[in-house]
Every structure is written in C-alpha cells, then in structure tokens.
Coordinates of N, CA and C in Angstrom, one line a residue:
K277 N 2.8 15.4 9.7 CA 2.3 15.2 8.8 C 2.9 16.2 8.2
A278 N 3.6 17.2 8.5 CA 3.7 18.6 8.4 C 5.1 18.2 7.8
L279 N 5.3 17.7 8.6 CA 7.1 17.8 7.6 C 7.5 15.8 7.3
L280 N 6.5 15.2 7.2 CA 6.9 14.3 5.8 C 6.7 14.6 4.4
P281 N 6.6 15.6 4.1 CA 6.1 15.9 3.0 C 7.3 16.7 1.9
A282 N 7.7 17.1 2.9 CA 9.6 17.3 2.8 C 10.0 16.5 2.8
L283 N 10.5 15.0 3.6 CA 11.2 15.0 3.7 C 11.2 13.7 2.1
D284 N 12.6 13.4 1.7 CA 12.3 13.1 0.7 C 13.3 12.0 0.9
P285 N 13.1 10.4 0.7 CA 13.7 9.0 0.7 C 14.2 8.5 -0.7
G286 N 13.8 9.0 -1.2 CA 14.3 9.1 -2.9 C 15.8 8.5 -2.9
F287 N 16.9 8.7 -1.9 CA 18.1 8.1 -2.0 C 18.4 7.1 -1.5
L288 N 17.1 6.5 -0.7 CA 16.9 5.1 0.0 C 17.1 3.4 -1.2
E289 N 18.1 2.9 -0.4 CA 17.9 1.7 -1.6 C 16.8 1.1 -1.3
H290 N 16.6 0.1 -1.4 CA 14.7 -0.9 -1.6 C 14.3 -1.6 -0.3
S291 N 15.6 -2.0 0.4 CA 15.8 -2.5 1.4 C 15.6 -1.5 2.3
D292 N 15.9 -0.4 2.2 CA 16.2 0.3 3.5 C 15.1 1.4 3.0
F293 N 14.3 1.2 2.4 CA 13.1 1.7 2.0 C 11.6 1.1 2.7
R294 N 11.7 -0.5 1.9 CA 11.0 -0.9 2.5 C 11.5 -0.6 4.0
D295 N 12.5 -0.4 4.6 CA 12.2 -0.7 6.4 C 11.9 0.7 6.5
F296 N 11.6 2.2 6.1 CA 11.5 3.2 6.5 C 9.9 2.8 6.5
Y297 N 9.4 2.8 5.4 CA 8.2 2.4 5.4 C 7.3 1.4 6.3
K298 N 8.1 0.3 6.5 CA 7.4 -0.4 7.6 C 7.7 0.4 9.1
F299 N 8.7 1.4 9.0 CA 8.6 2.3 10.8 C 7.3 3.1 10.4
C300 N 7.4 4.2 9.5 CA 6.1 4.8 9.2 C 4.7 4.2 9.3
F301 N 4.4 3.2 8.9 CA 3.4 2.3 9.5 C 3.6 2.2 11.2
K302 N 4.7 1.6 11.9 CA 4.6 1.3 13.2 C 4.7 2.9 14.1
F303 N 5.4 3.5 12.9 CA 5.4 5.1 14.5 C 4.4 5.8 14.8
N304 N 3.1 5.9 13.7 CA 1.9 6.2 13.9 C 1.0 5.4 14.1
L305 N 1.0 4.5 14.9 CA 0.2 3.2 15.2 C -0.4 3.7 16.8
H306 N -2.2 4.1 17.0 CA -2.4 5.3 18.5 C -1.9 3.7 19.9
G307 N -2.0 4.0 20.3 CA -1.8 3.0 21.4 C -1.6 2.0 21.5
T308 N -2.7 0.9 21.7 CA -2.2 -0.8 21.2 C -2.7 -0.8 20.3
H309 N -3.0 -0.3 19.3 CA -3.4 -0.6 18.6 C -2.0 -1.5 17.3
K310 N -3.2 -2.7 16.6 CA -1.7 -2.8 15.6 C -2.0 -2.9 14.1
T311 N -2.9 -1.4 14.1 CA -3.3 -1.9 12.6 C -3.6 -0.4 12.4
H312 N -4.4 0.2 11.0 CA -4.4 1.4 11.2 C -6.3 1.7 10.3
E313 N -6.8 2.6 10.7 CA -7.7 3.4 10.1 C -7.7 3.4 8.8
K314 N -8.8 3.0 7.4 CA -7.7 3.1 6.2 C -7.4 4.4 5.7
D315 N -8.4 5.3 6.5 CA -8.4 6.4 6.1 C -7.0 7.0 6.8
L316 N -6.5 6.7 7.3 CA -4.8 7.1 8.0 C -4.0 6.3 7.5
A317 N -4.2 5.3 6.5 CA -3.0 3.9 5.5 C -3.2 5.2 4.3
I318 N -4.1 5.5 4.3 CA -4.1 6.1 3.1 C -3.2 7.1 3.0
N319 N -3.9 8.0 3.6 CA -2.5 9.3 4.2 C -1.0 9.3 4.0
L320 N -0.9 8.1 4.3 CA 0.2 7.5 5.0 C 0.8 7.1 3.0
M321 N -0.1 6.6 3.2 CA 0.8 5.8 1.6 C 0.9 7.1 1.0
E322 N -0.2 7.9 0.7 CA 0.1 9.0 -0.8 C 1.4 9.8 -0.1
M323 N 1.5 9.7 1.1 CA 2.8 10.9 1.6 C 4.2 9.9 1.3
V324 N 4.0 9.1 1.5 CA 5.3 8.0 1.9 C 5.8 7.4 0.4
L325 N 4.8 7.8 0.0 CA 5.2 6.7 -1.6 C 5.7 7.8 -3.1
K326 N 4.8 8.8 -2.2 CA 4.9 9.8 -4.0 C 6.5 9.5 -4.4
E327 N 6.3 9.7 -5.4 CA 7.7 9.6 -6.0 C 8.4 8.5 -5.9
R328 N 7.6 7.4 -5.2 CA 8.1 6.6 -4.9 C 7.7 5.0 -5.4
I329 N 6.4 5.3 -6.3 CA 5.8 4.1 -6.5 C 5.1 4.6 -7.8
D330 N 4.5 4.1 -8.7 CA 3.9 4.9 -9.8 C 2.7 5.4 -9.5
K331 N 2.6 6.8 -9.8 CA 1.1 7.9 -9.2 C -0.1 7.2 -9.6
E332 N -0.4 6.8 -11.1 CA -1.1 5.8 -10.5 C -1.3 4.8 -9.6
R333 N -0.7 4.2 -9.6 CA -1.0 2.7 -9.0 C -1.6 2.9 -7.8
I334 N -0.5 4.3 -7.4 CA -1.3 5.1 -5.9 C -2.9 5.2 -5.8
E335 N -3.1 6.2 -6.9 CA -4.1 6.1 -6.9 C -5.1 5.4 -6.6
T336 N -4.6 4.6 -8.1 CA -6.2 3.9 -7.7 C -6.6 2.1 -6.9
F337 N -4.9 2.5 -5.7 CA -5.2 1.4 -4.9 C -6.0 2.9 -3.6
C338 N -5.8 2.7 -3.4 CA -6.6 4.2 -2.6 C -8.0 4.7 -2.9
S339 N -8.1 4.3 -4.0 CA -9.6 4.6 -4.8 C -10.2 3.4 -4.5
F340 N -9.5 2.3 -4.8 CA -10.0 0.8 -4.1 C -10.4 0.5 -2.3
L341 N -9.4 0.8 -1.7 CA -9.7 1.3 -0.2 C -11.0 2.2 -0.2
K342 N -11.1 3.6 -0.8 CA -12.4 4.6 -0.4 C -13.0 4.2 -0.5
T343 N -13.3 3.8 -1.8 CA -15.0 2.5 -2.2 C -15.4 1.6 -1.6
T344 N -14.2 0.9 -1.5 CA -15.0 -0.9 -1.2 C -15.6 -0.8 0.3
K345 N -17.1 -1.8 0.2 CA -18.1 -1.9 1.3 C -17.4 -3.3 1.7
D346 N -16.7 -3.5 1.2 CA -16.1 -4.9 2.5 C -15.9 -4.3 4.2
P347 N -16.2 -4.7 5.2 CA -15.6 -4.7 6.2 C -14.3 -5.0 6.8
T348 N -13.9 -5.8 5.9 CA -12.6 -6.1 6.1 C -11.8 -5.3 5.9
Y349 N -11.8 -4.2 4.9 CA -10.6 -3.1 5.2 C -11.1 -1.2 5.4
E350 N -11.7 -1.9 6.6 CA -11.8 -0.8 7.3 C -10.0 -0.5 8.3
R351 N -9.5 -1.3 8.7 CA -8.8 -1.2 8.8 C -7.0 -1.8 7.8
M352 N -6.2 -1.3 8.1 CA -5.4 -1.8 7.3 C -4.0 -2.8 8.5
T353 N -3.6 -4.1 8.0 CA -2.6 -4.0 8.6 C -0.8 -4.3 7.8
L354 N -0.3 -4.4 9.2 CA 1.3 -4.0 8.6 C 1.3 -4.8 7.4
D355 N 1.2 -6.5 7.5 CA 1.2 -7.6 6.8 C 1.0 -6.8 5.1
Q356 N -0.1 -6.2 5.0 CA -1.3 -5.5 4.0 C -0.6 -3.9 3.8
W357 N -0.3 -3.3 4.8 CA 0.4 -2.4 4.3 C 2.3 -2.4 3.7
S358 N 3.1 -3.7 4.2 CA 3.8 -3.6 3.0 C 4.3 -4.7 2.1
S359 N 2.8 -5.9 2.1 CA 2.9 -6.2 0.6 C 2.6 -5.6 -0.8
F360 N 1.5 -4.6 0.5 CA 1.4 -3.4 -1.0 C 2.7 -2.9 -1.7
L361 N 3.9 -2.3 -1.1 CA 4.9 -2.2 -1.4 C 5.6 -2.9 -2.1
E362 N 5.5 -4.1 -2.0 CA 5.8 -5.7 -2.4 C 5.5 -5.8 -4.0
F363 N 4.2 -5.4 -3.8 CA 3.0 -5.6 -4.9 C 4.1 -4.8 -6.3
C364 N 3.5 -3.7 -5.2 CA 4.3 -2.1 -6.6 C 5.4 -2.9 -7.0
V365 N 6.6 -3.1 -6.9 CA 7.8 -3.2 -6.9 C 7.6 -4.5 -8.1
E366 N 7.1 -5.3 -7.7 CA 6.9 -6.4 -8.5 C 6.3 -7.3 -9.6
V367 N 5.1 -5.9 -9.3 CA 4.0 -6.8 -10.1 C 3.6 -5.1 -11.2
K368 N 5.0 -4.6 -12.4 CA 4.7 -3.3 -13.1 C 3.2 -3.8 -13.8
D369 N 2.5 -4.5 -14.4 CA 2.0 -4.7 -15.2 C 0.8 -5.4 -15.0
L370 N 0.0 -5.3 -14.5 CA -0.8 -5.9 -13.5 C -1.7 -7.2 -14.8
K371 N -2.0 -7.0 -16.2 CA -2.1 -8.2 -17.1 C -0.9 -9.4 -17.4
K372 N 0.0 -8.9 -17.1 CA 1.6 -9.4 -17.8 C 2.6 -10.4 -16.7
D373 N 2.0 -9.6 -15.3 CA 2.8 -9.4 -13.9 C 2.4 -10.7 -13.2
Y374 N 0.7 -10.2 -13.0 CA 0.4 -10.2 -11.8 C -0.1 -12.1 -12.4
D375 N 0.4 -12.9 -11.4 CA -0.6 -14.5 -11.7 C -1.2 -14.9 -10.2
E376 N -2.5 -14.7 -9.7 CA -2.7 -15.1 -8.7 C -2.5 -16.3 -8.4
E377 N -2.9 -17.3 -9.3 CA -3.1 -19.2 -8.4 C -1.2 -19.3 -7.7
N378 N -0.1 -18.2 -8.8 CA 0.7 -19.4 -8.0 C 1.7 -17.9 -7.7
S379 N 1.2 -17.1 -6.7 CA 1.6 -16.0 -5.7 C 0.8 -16.0 -4.8
A380 N 1.5 -15.4 -4.1 CA 0.7 -15.3 -2.6 C 0.2 -14.3 -1.6
W381 N -0.2 -13.4 -2.7 CA -0.2 -11.9 -1.9 C -1.5 -11.8 -1.2
P382 N -2.1 -11.1 0.0 CA -3.1 -10.6 0.4 C -4.1 -10.3 -0.2
T383 N -5.1 -10.9 0.7 CA -6.6 -10.5 -0.2 C -6.5 -9.5 -0.1
L384 N -6.6 -8.4 0.1 CA -6.3 -7.0 -0.4 C -5.8 -6.7 -1.3
I385 N -5.1 -7.4 -1.7 CA -3.6 -7.5 -3.0 C -4.9 -8.1 -4.3
D386 N -5.5 -9.3 -4.6 CA -6.3 -10.2 -5.1 C -7.9 -9.2 -5.7
D387 N -7.9 -8.7 -4.3 CA -9.4 -8.0 -4.6 C -8.8 -6.6 -5.5
Y388 N -8.4 -5.9 -4.8 CA -7.6 -4.9 -5.8 C -7.2 -5.4 -7.0
V389 N -6.7 -6.3 -7.3 CA -6.5 -6.0 -9.0 C -7.8 -7.1 -9.3
E390 N -9.5 -7.5 -9.3 CA -10.4 -7.7 -9.5 C -10.9 -6.5 -9.2
Y391 N -10.7 -5.5 -8.8 CA -11.0 -4.5 -9.1 C -10.5 -3.1 -10.3
M392 N -9.7 -3.6 -10.4 CA -8.0 -3.1 -11.8 C -9.3 -3.3 -13.0
E393 N -9.9 -4.6 -12.9 CA -9.7 -5.6 -14.7 C -11.2 -5.1 -14.6
N394 N -13.0 -4.5 -12.6 CA -13.2 -4.5 -13.8 C -13.4 -3.5 -14.2
Q395 N -12.4 -2.5 -13.5 CA -12.9 -1.0 -13.9 C -12.3 -0.5 -15.6

C-alpha cells in the first residue's frame, strides 16, 4: 500500500491500464479467495483509479459500497471490479449515457446508478 500511491500508471493506454487494474485485484487476493472484502476493494479502487477516473465517480461509488446494506456486496468479484472501470470509461454522464435496458452491466452497477438517481 505504501508503494502504490507513488505509482503513476497514467502513461498506460486503456488496454494496458485495464490489465494493470486486473493485476491489482488478483495480486491482492488472499489464499484461495476469488473475491475481495468490500473495504479492501474500496481502498484499492481509490489508490489505483485516482487521476484516471473522475474523482466524484470514485467517491460516489465507494460511498455506495460503504452504505449499502445488501449482503451480496460484502465481497467484490473480479467481474464487478473490471466492470466498474469499463462503466467509468463508457458512461461519462449517467443521465445521457446509461441505458439499463440495452446494457449488460452487473447488478452492482445497476444498483449504483439507482443509488445515484436517489441522491
């Protein structure tokens, strides 16, 4: 954790950054677990995505994760982790770019968007 904030992956193209982002998830797995506790996922996201993704998007998503009472979000999968990055890249404006009916985002992303609509 001490080294990661000093790491600047800003020079990476999106596809290379996507690989780096997945690596960060996999590298921090414990034992045979295939998921992260949400607190660890939040901390990793804040470190890895800073200056890559809109700060407000990261803050609101992390706030959603911290406040949700849904037990299915106590742990984060690699699919959810990766989908959040792609969601941030593809959906710049939630009102204009997000189309729940014609997209195939994980339920976590749909619930986050609903959370944002209720704010």
